[in-house]
mmCIF file with all atom_site columns, C-alpha atoms and ligand atoms in Angstrom:
data_model
loop_
_atom_site.group_PDB
_atom_site.id
_atom_site.type_symbol
_atom_site.label_atom_id
_atom_site.label_alt_id
_atom_site.label_comp_id
_atom_site.label_asym_id
_atom_site.label_entity_id
_atom_site.label_seq_id
_atom_site.pdbx_PDB_ins_code
_atom_site.Cartn_x
_atom_site.Cartn_y
_atom_site.Cartn_z
_atom_site.occupancy
_atom_site.B_iso_or_equiv
_atom_site.pdbx_formal_charge
_atom_site.auth_seq_id
_atom_site.auth_comp_id
_atom_site.auth_asym_id
_atom_site.auth_atom_id
_atom_site.pdbx_PDB_model_num
ATOM   1   C  CA  . UNK A 1 1   ? 211.274 103.851 -232.868 1.00 0.00 ? 1   UNK A CA  1
ATOM   2   C  CA  . UNK A 1 2   ? 214.605 102.157 -233.402 1.00 0.00 ? 2   UNK A CA  1
ATOM   3   C  CA  . UNK A 1 3   ? 214.221 98.444  -233.266 1.00 0.00 ? 3   UNK A CA  1
ATOM   4   C  CA  . UNK A 1 4   ? 216.000 96.743  -230.406 1.00 0.00 ? 4   UNK A CA  1
ATOM   5   C  CA  . UNK A 1 5   ? 219.023 94.827  -231.618 1.00 0.00 ? 5   UNK A CA  1
ATOM   6   C  CA  . UNK A 1 6   ? 219.937 93.148  -228.379 1.00 0.00 ? 6   UNK A CA  1
ATOM   7   C  CA  . UNK A 1 7   ? 220.067 89.466  -229.059 1.00 0.00 ? 7   UNK A CA  1
ATOM   8   C  CA  . UNK A 1 8   ? 219.879 87.032  -226.160 1.00 0.00 ? 8   UNK A CA  1
ATOM   9   C  CA  . UNK A 1 9   ? 221.726 83.749  -226.485 1.00 0.00 ? 9   UNK A CA  1
ATOM   10  C  CA  . UNK A 1 10  ? 219.429 80.959  -225.321 1.00 0.00 ? 10  UNK A CA  1
ATOM   11  C  CA  . UNK A 1 11  ? 221.753 78.106  -226.259 1.00 0.00 ? 11  UNK A CA  1
ATOM   12  C  CA  . UNK A 1 12  ? 223.931 76.344  -223.704 1.00 0.00 ? 12  UNK A CA  1
ATOM   13  C  CA  . UNK A 1 13  ? 227.725 76.352  -224.124 1.00 0.00 ? 13  UNK A CA  1
ATOM   14  C  CA  . UNK A 1 14  ? 229.165 73.180  -225.658 1.00 0.00 ? 14  UNK A CA  1
ATOM   15  C  CA  . UNK A 1 15  ? 231.910 71.932  -223.367 1.00 0.00 ? 15  UNK A CA  1
ATOM   16  C  CA  . UNK A 1 16  ? 234.144 68.913  -222.994 1.00 0.00 ? 16  UNK A CA  1
ATOM   17  C  CA  . UNK A 1 17  ? 232.535 66.549  -220.491 1.00 0.00 ? 17  UNK A CA  1
ATOM   18  C  CA  . UNK A 1 18  ? 229.221 68.406  -220.342 1.00 0.00 ? 18  UNK A CA  1
ATOM   19  C  CA  . UNK A 1 19  ? 225.949 66.816  -219.254 1.00 0.00 ? 19  UNK A CA  1
ATOM   20  C  CA  . UNK A 1 20  ? 224.247 64.593  -221.837 1.00 0.00 ? 20  UNK A CA  1
ATOM   21  C  CA  . UNK A 1 21  ? 221.256 62.283  -222.141 1.00 0.00 ? 21  UNK A CA  1
ATOM   22  C  CA  . UNK A 1 22  ? 222.037 58.993  -220.344 1.00 0.00 ? 22  UNK A CA  1
ATOM   23  C  CA  . UNK A 1 23  ? 223.237 56.451  -222.905 1.00 0.00 ? 23  UNK A CA  1
ATOM   24  C  CA  . UNK A 1 24  ? 224.111 59.059  -225.526 1.00 0.00 ? 24  UNK A CA  1
ATOM   25  C  CA  . UNK A 1 25  ? 227.790 59.609  -226.388 1.00 0.00 ? 25  UNK A CA  1
ATOM   26  C  CA  . UNK A 1 26  ? 230.000 61.692  -224.131 1.00 0.00 ? 26  UNK A CA  1
ATOM   27  C  CA  . UNK A 1 27  ? 230.944 65.157  -225.324 1.00 0.00 ? 27  UNK A CA  1
ATOM   28  C  CA  . UNK A 1 28  ? 234.648 65.311  -226.119 1.00 0.00 ? 28  UNK A CA  1
ATOM   29  C  CA  . UNK A 1 29  ? 236.360 68.460  -227.302 1.00 0.00 ? 29  UNK A CA  1
ATOM   30  C  CA  . UNK A 1 30  ? 240.129 68.561  -227.377 1.00 0.00 ? 30  UNK A CA  1
ATOM   31  C  CA  . UNK A 1 31  ? 242.796 70.216  -229.456 1.00 0.00 ? 31  UNK A CA  1
ATOM   32  C  CA  . UNK A 1 32  ? 244.661 67.966  -231.867 1.00 0.00 ? 32  UNK A CA  1
ATOM   33  C  CA  . UNK A 1 33  ? 246.782 70.928  -232.919 1.00 0.00 ? 33  UNK A CA  1
ATOM   34  C  CA  . UNK A 1 34  ? 247.585 73.669  -230.435 1.00 0.00 ? 34  UNK A CA  1
ATOM   35  C  CA  . UNK A 1 35  ? 249.601 76.870  -230.910 1.00 0.00 ? 35  UNK A CA  1
ATOM   36  C  CA  . UNK A 1 36  ? 250.392 76.845  -227.195 1.00 0.00 ? 36  UNK A CA  1
ATOM   37  C  CA  . UNK A 1 37  ? 252.230 73.581  -227.840 1.00 0.00 ? 37  UNK A CA  1
ATOM   38  C  CA  . UNK A 1 38  ? 254.115 74.886  -230.852 1.00 0.00 ? 38  UNK A CA  1
ATOM   39  C  CA  . UNK A 1 39  ? 251.712 74.066  -233.659 1.00 0.00 ? 39  UNK A CA  1
ATOM   40  C  CA  . UNK A 1 40  ? 251.123 76.759  -236.293 1.00 0.00 ? 40  UNK A CA  1
ATOM   41  C  CA  . UNK A 1 41  ? 247.382 76.689  -235.738 1.00 0.00 ? 41  UNK A CA  1
ATOM   42  C  CA  . UNK A 1 42  ? 244.891 75.425  -233.204 1.00 0.00 ? 42  UNK A CA  1
ATOM   43  C  CA  . UNK A 1 43  ? 242.385 72.789  -234.344 1.00 0.00 ? 43  UNK A CA  1
ATOM   44  C  CA  . UNK A 1 44  ? 239.958 70.901  -232.118 1.00 0.00 ? 44  UNK A CA  1
ATOM   45  C  CA  . UNK A 1 45  ? 238.531 67.445  -232.518 1.00 0.00 ? 45  UNK A CA  1
ATOM   46  C  CA  . UNK A 1 46  ? 234.849 67.283  -231.631 1.00 0.00 ? 46  UNK A CA  1
ATOM   47  C  CA  . UNK A 1 47  ? 233.039 64.106  -230.659 1.00 0.00 ? 47  UNK A CA  1
ATOM   48  C  CA  . UNK A 1 48  ? 229.426 64.107  -229.483 1.00 0.00 ? 48  UNK A CA  1
ATOM   49  C  CA  . UNK A 1 49  ? 225.973 62.720  -230.128 1.00 0.00 ? 49  UNK A CA  1
ATOM   50  C  CA  . UNK A 1 50  ? 223.620 64.488  -232.499 1.00 0.00 ? 50  UNK A CA  1
ATOM   51  C  CA  . UNK A 1 51  ? 221.379 65.426  -229.534 1.00 0.00 ? 51  UNK A CA  1
ATOM   52  C  CA  . UNK A 1 52  ? 223.973 67.321  -227.527 1.00 0.00 ? 52  UNK A CA  1
ATOM   53  C  CA  . UNK A 1 53  ? 223.362 70.544  -225.618 1.00 0.00 ? 53  UNK A CA  1
ATOM   54  C  CA  . UNK A 1 54  ? 220.957 72.885  -227.382 1.00 0.00 ? 54  UNK A CA  1
ATOM   55  C  CA  . UNK A 1 55  ? 219.900 70.835  -230.381 1.00 0.00 ? 55  UNK A CA  1
ATOM   56  C  CA  . UNK A 1 56  ? 217.104 70.020  -232.802 1.00 0.00 ? 56  UNK A CA  1
ATOM   57  C  CA  . UNK A 1 57  ? 215.198 66.832  -233.555 1.00 0.00 ? 57  UNK A CA  1
ATOM   58  C  CA  . UNK A 1 58  ? 214.100 65.980  -237.092 1.00 0.00 ? 58  UNK A CA  1
ATOM   59  C  CA  . UNK A 1 59  ? 211.112 63.697  -237.777 1.00 0.00 ? 59  UNK A CA  1
ATOM   60  C  CA  . UNK A 1 60  ? 213.685 61.023  -238.759 1.00 0.00 ? 60  UNK A CA  1
ATOM   61  C  CA  . UNK A 1 61  ? 214.785 60.876  -235.106 1.00 0.00 ? 61  UNK A CA  1
ATOM   62  C  CA  . UNK A 1 62  ? 211.751 58.703  -234.315 1.00 0.00 ? 62  UNK A CA  1
ATOM   63  C  CA  . UNK A 1 63  ? 209.990 57.896  -237.615 1.00 0.00 ? 63  UNK A CA  1
ATOM   64  C  CA  . UNK A 1 64  ? 211.538 55.989  -240.526 1.00 0.00 ? 64  UNK A CA  1
ATOM   65  C  CA  . UNK A 1 65  ? 211.487 57.508  -244.024 1.00 0.00 ? 65  UNK A CA  1
ATOM   66  C  CA  . UNK A 1 66  ? 210.609 61.002  -242.900 1.00 0.00 ? 66  UNK A CA  1
ATOM   67  C  CA  . UNK A 1 67  ? 212.361 64.358  -243.086 1.00 0.00 ? 67  UNK A CA  1
ATOM   68  C  CA  . UNK A 1 68  ? 215.956 64.610  -241.944 1.00 0.00 ? 68  UNK A CA  1
ATOM   69  C  CA  . UNK A 1 69  ? 217.573 67.631  -240.326 1.00 0.00 ? 69  UNK A CA  1
ATOM   70  C  CA  . UNK A 1 70  ? 219.061 68.916  -243.614 1.00 0.00 ? 70  UNK A CA  1
ATOM   71  C  CA  . UNK A 1 71  ? 215.528 69.067  -245.011 1.00 0.00 ? 71  UNK A CA  1
ATOM   72  C  CA  . UNK A 1 72  ? 214.160 71.394  -242.352 1.00 0.00 ? 72  UNK A CA  1
ATOM   73  C  CA  . UNK A 1 73  ? 212.286 74.382  -243.813 1.00 0.00 ? 73  UNK A CA  1
ATOM   74  C  CA  . UNK A 1 74  ? 214.366 77.303  -242.548 1.00 0.00 ? 74  UNK A CA  1
ATOM   75  C  CA  . UNK A 1 75  ? 211.349 79.295  -241.459 1.00 0.00 ? 75  UNK A CA  1
ATOM   76  C  CA  . UNK A 1 76  ? 210.432 76.588  -238.950 1.00 0.00 ? 76  UNK A CA  1
ATOM   77  C  CA  . UNK A 1 77  ? 212.840 78.163  -236.507 1.00 0.00 ? 77  UNK A CA  1
ATOM   78  C  CA  . UNK A 1 78  ? 213.587 81.617  -237.905 1.00 0.00 ? 78  UNK A CA  1
ATOM   79  C  CA  . UNK A 1 79  ? 210.922 84.267  -237.361 1.00 0.00 ? 79  UNK A CA  1
ATOM   80  C  CA  . UNK A 1 80  ? 208.453 85.460  -234.735 1.00 0.00 ? 80  UNK A CA  1
ATOM   81  C  CA  . UNK A 1 81  ? 208.172 83.204  -231.697 1.00 0.00 ? 81  UNK A CA  1
ATOM   82  C  CA  . UNK A 1 82  ? 206.476 83.219  -228.319 1.00 0.00 ? 82  UNK A CA  1
ATOM   83  C  CA  . UNK A 1 83  ? 208.050 82.351  -225.008 1.00 0.00 ? 83  UNK A CA  1
ATOM   84  C  CA  . UNK A 1 84  ? 205.361 80.895  -222.767 1.00 0.00 ? 84  UNK A CA  1
ATOM   85  C  CA  . UNK A 1 85  ? 206.006 80.491  -219.069 1.00 0.00 ? 85  UNK A CA  1
ATOM   86  C  CA  . UNK A 1 86  ? 204.793 77.216  -217.623 1.00 0.00 ? 86  UNK A CA  1
ATOM   87  C  CA  . UNK A 1 87  ? 203.889 77.221  -213.932 1.00 0.00 ? 87  UNK A CA  1
ATOM   88  C  CA  . UNK A 1 88  ? 203.315 73.474  -213.584 1.00 0.00 ? 88  UNK A CA  1
ATOM   89  C  CA  . UNK A 1 89  ? 206.360 72.015  -211.806 1.00 0.00 ? 89  UNK A CA  1
ATOM   90  C  CA  . UNK A 1 90  ? 205.868 68.527  -213.269 1.00 0.00 ? 90  UNK A CA  1
ATOM   91  C  CA  . UNK A 1 91  ? 204.773 68.713  -216.903 1.00 0.00 ? 91  UNK A CA  1
ATOM   92  C  CA  . UNK A 1 92  ? 203.298 70.883  -219.630 1.00 0.00 ? 92  UNK A CA  1
ATOM   93  C  CA  . UNK A 1 93  ? 199.607 70.023  -219.825 1.00 0.00 ? 93  UNK A CA  1
ATOM   94  C  CA  . UNK A 1 94  ? 196.769 70.999  -222.164 1.00 0.00 ? 94  UNK A CA  1
ATOM   95  C  CA  . UNK A 1 95  ? 194.818 72.840  -219.453 1.00 0.00 ? 95  UNK A CA  1
ATOM   96  C  CA  . UNK A 1 96  ? 197.645 75.305  -218.920 1.00 0.00 ? 96  UNK A CA  1
ATOM   97  C  CA  . UNK A 1 97  ? 198.344 75.664  -222.647 1.00 0.00 ? 97  UNK A CA  1
ATOM   98  C  CA  . UNK A 1 98  ? 194.721 76.489  -223.472 1.00 0.00 ? 98  UNK A CA  1
ATOM   99  C  CA  . UNK A 1 99  ? 195.090 79.864  -221.742 1.00 0.00 ? 99  UNK A CA  1
ATOM   100 C  CA  . UNK A 1 100 ? 197.698 80.940  -224.290 1.00 0.00 ? 100 UNK A CA  1
ATOM   101 C  CA  . UNK A 1 101 ? 195.701 80.890  -227.557 1.00 0.00 ? 101 UNK A CA  1
ATOM   102 C  CA  . UNK A 1 102 ? 198.259 78.871  -229.476 1.00 0.00 ? 102 UNK A CA  1
ATOM   103 C  CA  . UNK A 1 103 ? 197.623 78.914  -233.226 1.00 0.00 ? 103 UNK A CA  1
ATOM   104 C  CA  . UNK A 1 104 ? 198.657 77.000  -236.337 1.00 0.00 ? 104 UNK A CA  1
ATOM   105 C  CA  . UNK A 1 105 ? 202.084 78.121  -237.540 1.00 0.00 ? 105 UNK A CA  1
ATOM   106 C  CA  . UNK A 1 106 ? 203.213 79.457  -234.132 1.00 0.00 ? 106 UNK A CA  1
ATOM   107 C  CA  . UNK A 1 107 ? 206.757 78.994  -232.935 1.00 0.00 ? 107 UNK A CA  1
ATOM   108 C  CA  . UNK A 1 108 ? 206.530 78.241  -229.223 1.00 0.00 ? 108 UNK A CA  1
ATOM   109 C  CA  . UNK A 1 109 ? 209.268 78.052  -226.607 1.00 0.00 ? 109 UNK A CA  1
ATOM   110 C  CA  . UNK A 1 110 ? 208.341 76.806  -223.155 1.00 0.00 ? 110 UNK A CA  1
ATOM   111 C  CA  . UNK A 1 111 ? 210.065 78.364  -220.189 1.00 0.00 ? 111 UNK A CA  1
ATOM   112 C  CA  . UNK A 1 112 ? 209.739 76.070  -217.192 1.00 0.00 ? 112 UNK A CA  1
ATOM   113 C  CA  . UNK A 1 113 ? 211.550 75.764  -213.891 1.00 0.00 ? 113 UNK A CA  1
ATOM   114 C  CA  . UNK A 1 114 ? 214.149 73.730  -215.829 1.00 0.00 ? 114 UNK A CA  1
ATOM   115 C  CA  . UNK A 1 115 ? 215.891 76.872  -217.079 1.00 0.00 ? 115 UNK A CA  1
ATOM   116 C  CA  . UNK A 1 116 ? 216.763 78.035  -213.566 1.00 0.00 ? 116 UNK A CA  1
ATOM   117 C  CA  . UNK A 1 117 ? 217.447 74.616  -212.064 1.00 0.00 ? 117 UNK A CA  1
ATOM   118 C  CA  . UNK A 1 118 ? 218.802 72.121  -214.561 1.00 0.00 ? 118 UNK A CA  1
ATOM   119 C  CA  . UNK A 1 119 ? 221.708 74.017  -216.091 1.00 0.00 ? 119 UNK A CA  1
ATOM   120 C  CA  . UNK A 1 120 ? 223.336 74.868  -212.760 1.00 0.00 ? 120 UNK A CA  1
ATOM   121 C  CA  . UNK A 1 121 ? 224.640 71.356  -212.430 1.00 0.00 ? 121 UNK A CA  1
ATOM   122 C  CA  . UNK A 1 122 ? 226.610 69.087  -214.739 1.00 0.00 ? 122 UNK A CA  1
ATOM   123 C  CA  . UNK A 1 123 ? 224.679 66.095  -213.376 1.00 0.00 ? 123 UNK A CA  1
ATOM   124 C  CA  . UNK A 1 124 ? 221.797 64.849  -215.489 1.00 0.00 ? 124 UNK A CA  1
ATOM   125 C  CA  . UNK A 1 125 ? 218.493 65.980  -213.921 1.00 0.00 ? 125 UNK A CA  1
ATOM   126 C  CA  . UNK A 1 126 ? 215.925 63.174  -214.136 1.00 0.00 ? 126 UNK A CA  1
ATOM   127 C  CA  . UNK A 1 127 ? 212.859 65.047  -212.936 1.00 0.00 ? 127 UNK A CA  1
ATOM   128 C  CA  . UNK A 1 128 ? 212.784 67.879  -215.422 1.00 0.00 ? 128 UNK A CA  1
ATOM   129 C  CA  . UNK A 1 129 ? 209.518 69.421  -216.640 1.00 0.00 ? 129 UNK A CA  1
ATOM   130 C  CA  . UNK A 1 130 ? 208.417 67.680  -219.852 1.00 0.00 ? 130 UNK A CA  1
ATOM   131 C  CA  . UNK A 1 131 ? 205.518 67.921  -222.323 1.00 0.00 ? 131 UNK A CA  1
ATOM   132 C  CA  . UNK A 1 132 ? 202.691 65.504  -221.514 1.00 0.00 ? 132 UNK A CA  1
ATOM   133 C  CA  . UNK A 1 133 ? 201.703 63.120  -224.297 1.00 0.00 ? 133 UNK A CA  1
ATOM   134 C  CA  . UNK A 1 134 ? 198.245 64.727  -224.486 1.00 0.00 ? 134 UNK A CA  1
ATOM   135 C  CA  . UNK A 1 135 ? 199.709 68.196  -224.851 1.00 0.00 ? 135 UNK A CA  1
ATOM   136 C  CA  . UNK A 1 136 ? 202.052 66.872  -227.555 1.00 0.00 ? 136 UNK A CA  1
ATOM   137 C  CA  . UNK A 1 137 ? 199.139 65.504  -229.580 1.00 0.00 ? 137 UNK A CA  1
ATOM   138 C  CA  . UNK A 1 138 ? 197.247 68.760  -229.023 1.00 0.00 ? 138 UNK A CA  1
ATOM   139 C  CA  . UNK A 1 139 ? 200.175 70.874  -230.293 1.00 0.00 ? 139 UNK A CA  1
ATOM   140 C  CA  . UNK A 1 140 ? 200.596 68.538  -233.258 1.00 0.00 ? 140 UNK A CA  1
ATOM   141 C  CA  . UNK A 1 141 ? 196.914 68.847  -234.178 1.00 0.00 ? 141 UNK A CA  1
ATOM   142 C  CA  . UNK A 1 142 ? 197.093 72.640  -233.999 1.00 0.00 ? 142 UNK A CA  1
ATOM   143 C  CA  . UNK A 1 143 ? 200.084 72.478  -236.348 1.00 0.00 ? 143 UNK A CA  1
ATOM   144 C  CA  . UNK A 1 144 ? 202.631 74.720  -234.671 1.00 0.00 ? 144 UNK A CA  1
ATOM   145 C  CA  . UNK A 1 145 ? 205.856 75.156  -236.641 1.00 0.00 ? 145 UNK A CA  1
ATOM   146 C  CA  . UNK A 1 146 ? 208.214 74.397  -233.804 1.00 0.00 ? 146 UNK A CA  1
ATOM   147 C  CA  . UNK A 1 147 ? 208.319 73.711  -230.108 1.00 0.00 ? 147 UNK A CA  1
ATOM   148 C  CA  . UNK A 1 148 ? 211.279 74.457  -227.864 1.00 0.00 ? 148 UNK A CA  1
ATOM   149 C  CA  . UNK A 1 149 ? 211.921 73.134  -224.370 1.00 0.00 ? 149 UNK A CA  1
ATOM   150 C  CA  . UNK A 1 150 ? 214.466 74.050  -221.720 1.00 0.00 ? 150 UNK A CA  1
ATOM   151 C  CA  . UNK A 1 151 ? 216.053 70.697  -220.993 1.00 0.00 ? 151 UNK A CA  1
ATOM   152 C  CA  . UNK A 1 152 ? 217.329 67.748  -222.969 1.00 0.00 ? 152 UNK A CA  1
ATOM   153 C  CA  . UNK A 1 153 ? 214.025 66.167  -224.073 1.00 0.00 ? 153 UNK A CA  1
ATOM   154 C  CA  . UNK A 1 154 ? 210.410 67.073  -224.770 1.00 0.00 ? 154 UNK A CA  1
ATOM   155 C  CA  . UNK A 1 155 ? 209.495 63.798  -223.048 1.00 0.00 ? 155 UNK A CA  1
ATOM   156 C  CA  . UNK A 1 156 ? 209.737 62.486  -219.525 1.00 0.00 ? 156 UNK A CA  1
ATOM   157 C  CA  . UNK A 1 157 ? 212.911 60.651  -218.546 1.00 0.00 ? 157 UNK A CA  1
ATOM   158 C  CA  . UNK A 1 158 ? 210.994 58.327  -216.235 1.00 0.00 ? 158 UNK A CA  1
ATOM   159 C  CA  . UNK A 1 159 ? 208.033 57.541  -218.524 1.00 0.00 ? 159 UNK A CA  1
ATOM   160 C  CA  . UNK A 1 160 ? 209.963 57.519  -221.815 1.00 0.00 ? 160 UNK A CA  1
ATOM   161 C  CA  . UNK A 1 161 ? 209.685 60.021  -224.628 1.00 0.00 ? 161 UNK A CA  1
ATOM   162 C  CA  . UNK A 1 162 ? 208.568 57.869  -227.524 1.00 0.00 ? 162 UNK A CA  1
ATOM   163 C  CA  . UNK A 1 163 ? 204.934 58.955  -227.799 1.00 0.00 ? 163 UNK A CA  1
ATOM   164 C  CA  . UNK A 1 164 ? 205.479 62.661  -227.295 1.00 0.00 ? 164 UNK A CA  1
ATOM   165 C  CA  . UNK A 1 165 ? 208.273 62.776  -229.881 1.00 0.00 ? 165 UNK A CA  1
ATOM   166 C  CA  . UNK A 1 166 ? 206.086 60.938  -232.412 1.00 0.00 ? 166 UNK A CA  1
ATOM   167 C  CA  . UNK A 1 167 ? 203.061 63.125  -231.641 1.00 0.00 ? 167 UNK A CA  1
ATOM   168 C  CA  . UNK A 1 168 ? 205.053 66.215  -232.628 1.00 0.00 ? 168 UNK A CA  1
ATOM   169 C  CA  . UNK A 1 169 ? 207.364 64.857  -235.313 1.00 0.00 ? 169 UNK A CA  1
ATOM   170 C  CA  . UNK A 1 170 ? 204.591 63.022  -237.207 1.00 0.00 ? 170 UNK A CA  1
ATOM   171 C  CA  . UNK A 1 171 ? 202.960 66.448  -237.686 1.00 0.00 ? 171 UNK A CA  1
ATOM   172 C  CA  . UNK A 1 172 ? 206.245 68.008  -238.830 1.00 0.00 ? 172 UNK A CA  1
ATOM   173 C  CA  . UNK A 1 173 ? 206.582 70.046  -235.657 1.00 0.00 ? 173 UNK A CA  1
ATOM   174 C  CA  . UNK A 1 174 ? 210.323 70.675  -235.451 1.00 0.00 ? 174 UNK A CA  1
ATOM   175 C  CA  . UNK A 1 175 ? 211.704 70.270  -231.944 1.00 0.00 ? 175 UNK A CA  1
ATOM   176 C  CA  . UNK A 1 176 ? 214.320 72.370  -230.173 1.00 0.00 ? 176 UNK A CA  1
ATOM   177 C  CA  . UNK A 1 177 ? 215.658 70.855  -226.961 1.00 0.00 ? 177 UNK A CA  1
ATOM   178 C  CA  . UNK A 1 178 ? 218.200 72.013  -224.414 1.00 0.00 ? 178 UNK A CA  1
ATOM   179 C  CA  . UNK A 1 179 ? 217.399 75.735  -224.364 1.00 0.00 ? 179 UNK A CA  1
ATOM   180 C  CA  . UNK A 1 180 ? 218.260 77.968  -221.431 1.00 0.00 ? 180 UNK A CA  1
ATOM   181 C  CA  . UNK A 1 181 ? 215.509 80.569  -221.082 1.00 0.00 ? 181 UNK A CA  1
ATOM   182 C  CA  . UNK A 1 182 ? 216.530 81.824  -217.647 1.00 0.00 ? 182 UNK A CA  1
ATOM   183 C  CA  . UNK A 1 183 ? 217.393 85.294  -218.988 1.00 0.00 ? 183 UNK A CA  1
ATOM   184 C  CA  . UNK A 1 184 ? 214.187 85.615  -221.001 1.00 0.00 ? 184 UNK A CA  1
ATOM   185 C  CA  . UNK A 1 185 ? 210.772 86.887  -219.912 1.00 0.00 ? 185 UNK A CA  1
ATOM   186 C  CA  . UNK A 1 186 ? 207.590 85.490  -221.452 1.00 0.00 ? 186 UNK A CA  1
ATOM   187 C  CA  . UNK A 1 187 ? 206.507 87.367  -224.572 1.00 0.00 ? 187 UNK A CA  1
ATOM   188 C  CA  . UNK A 1 188 ? 207.015 87.839  -228.305 1.00 0.00 ? 188 UNK A CA  1
ATOM   189 C  CA  . UNK A 1 189 ? 210.465 87.568  -229.833 1.00 0.00 ? 189 UNK A CA  1
ATOM   190 C  CA  . UNK A 1 190 ? 212.327 87.197  -233.070 1.00 0.00 ? 190 UNK A CA  1
ATOM   191 C  CA  . UNK A 1 191 ? 213.858 83.724  -233.000 1.00 0.00 ? 191 UNK A CA  1
ATOM   192 C  CA  . UNK A 1 192 ? 216.841 82.502  -234.967 1.00 0.00 ? 192 UNK A CA  1
ATOM   193 C  CA  . UNK A 1 193 ? 217.747 78.873  -234.395 1.00 0.00 ? 193 UNK A CA  1
ATOM   194 C  CA  . UNK A 1 194 ? 219.522 76.752  -236.965 1.00 0.00 ? 194 UNK A CA  1
ATOM   195 C  CA  . UNK A 1 195 ? 220.812 73.197  -236.789 1.00 0.00 ? 195 UNK A CA  1
ATOM   196 C  CA  . UNK A 1 196 ? 223.893 72.152  -238.749 1.00 0.00 ? 196 UNK A CA  1
ATOM   197 C  CA  . UNK A 1 197 ? 223.153 70.893  -242.265 1.00 0.00 ? 197 UNK A CA  1
ATOM   198 C  CA  . UNK A 1 198 ? 224.004 67.275  -241.509 1.00 0.00 ? 198 UNK A CA  1
ATOM   199 C  CA  . UNK A 1 199 ? 223.058 65.111  -244.500 1.00 0.00 ? 199 UNK A CA  1
ATOM   200 C  CA  . UNK A 1 200 ? 220.389 62.560  -243.547 1.00 0.00 ? 200 UNK A CA  1
ATOM   201 C  CA  . UNK A 1 201 ? 220.772 63.679  -239.936 1.00 0.00 ? 201 UNK A CA  1
ATOM   202 C  CA  . UNK A 1 202 ? 218.304 62.715  -237.229 1.00 0.00 ? 202 UNK A CA  1
ATOM   203 C  CA  . UNK A 1 203 ? 219.173 65.851  -235.286 1.00 0.00 ? 203 UNK A CA  1
ATOM   204 C  CA  . UNK A 1 204 ? 221.921 68.375  -234.707 1.00 0.00 ? 204 UNK A CA  1
ATOM   205 C  CA  . UNK A 1 205 ? 223.354 70.787  -232.190 1.00 0.00 ? 205 UNK A CA  1
ATOM   206 C  CA  . UNK A 1 206 ? 222.011 74.291  -232.826 1.00 0.00 ? 206 UNK A CA  1
ATOM   207 C  CA  . UNK A 1 207 ? 222.608 77.904  -231.856 1.00 0.00 ? 207 UNK A CA  1
ATOM   208 C  CA  . UNK A 1 208 ? 219.477 79.725  -230.756 1.00 0.00 ? 208 UNK A CA  1
ATOM   209 C  CA  . UNK A 1 209 ? 219.011 83.437  -230.121 1.00 0.00 ? 209 UNK A CA  1
ATOM   210 C  CA  . UNK A 1 210 ? 216.079 85.714  -229.317 1.00 0.00 ? 210 UNK A CA  1
ATOM   211 C  CA  . UNK A 1 211 ? 215.405 89.427  -229.689 1.00 0.00 ? 211 UNK A CA  1
ATOM   212 C  CA  . UNK A 1 212 ? 212.374 91.236  -228.275 1.00 0.00 ? 212 UNK A CA  1
ATOM   213 C  CA  . UNK A 1 213 ? 209.866 91.723  -231.087 1.00 0.00 ? 213 UNK A CA  1
HETATM 214 ZN ZN1 . ZN  B 2 .   ? 216.758 65.432  -229.313 1.00 0.00 ? 1   ZN  B ZN1 1
#
């Protein structure tokens, strides 16, 4: 059988003025040279926080003297992955995860109601589905390679995301945030997601794509 080559883009478009985490820098994209204005080439100036749109968190985002984004093992986010659909409308909890036989070394992307709801508006959505602290510790103990979520943080906006980030990052679970999984059904996929190689970076925007495995 010929292997399917249809890749699905699960990253969100980076746009001037797009939604961002409250308190993080605004996203600014504008041309400083523009052929439509007579310049010989078009060149944009980009200005944004390291956690903009679809992006990755390195352990150094929350823990001093740990791995930075340029030190990420490439196979953390390139290889077989599972998209798991979460029914809970509030948070991702251990009880629901236990049904999915998650193993050490898995790459796991969580599809929640966020994918359908949160990206339809440019307003920041405060009540997005997040990973509970307990589930974060549980995933860290299992030792998954990476965890992806479909809005701008693994942690709750209202309760704060400090503990959940540390639970994952202290176990070298690399975090992908800001995915849009609305076009993807639960199942097994080939994942390719790579952050920019920002020296000593705490995180970076990333492009993420999936192909049915
Ligand atoms: Zn982040």
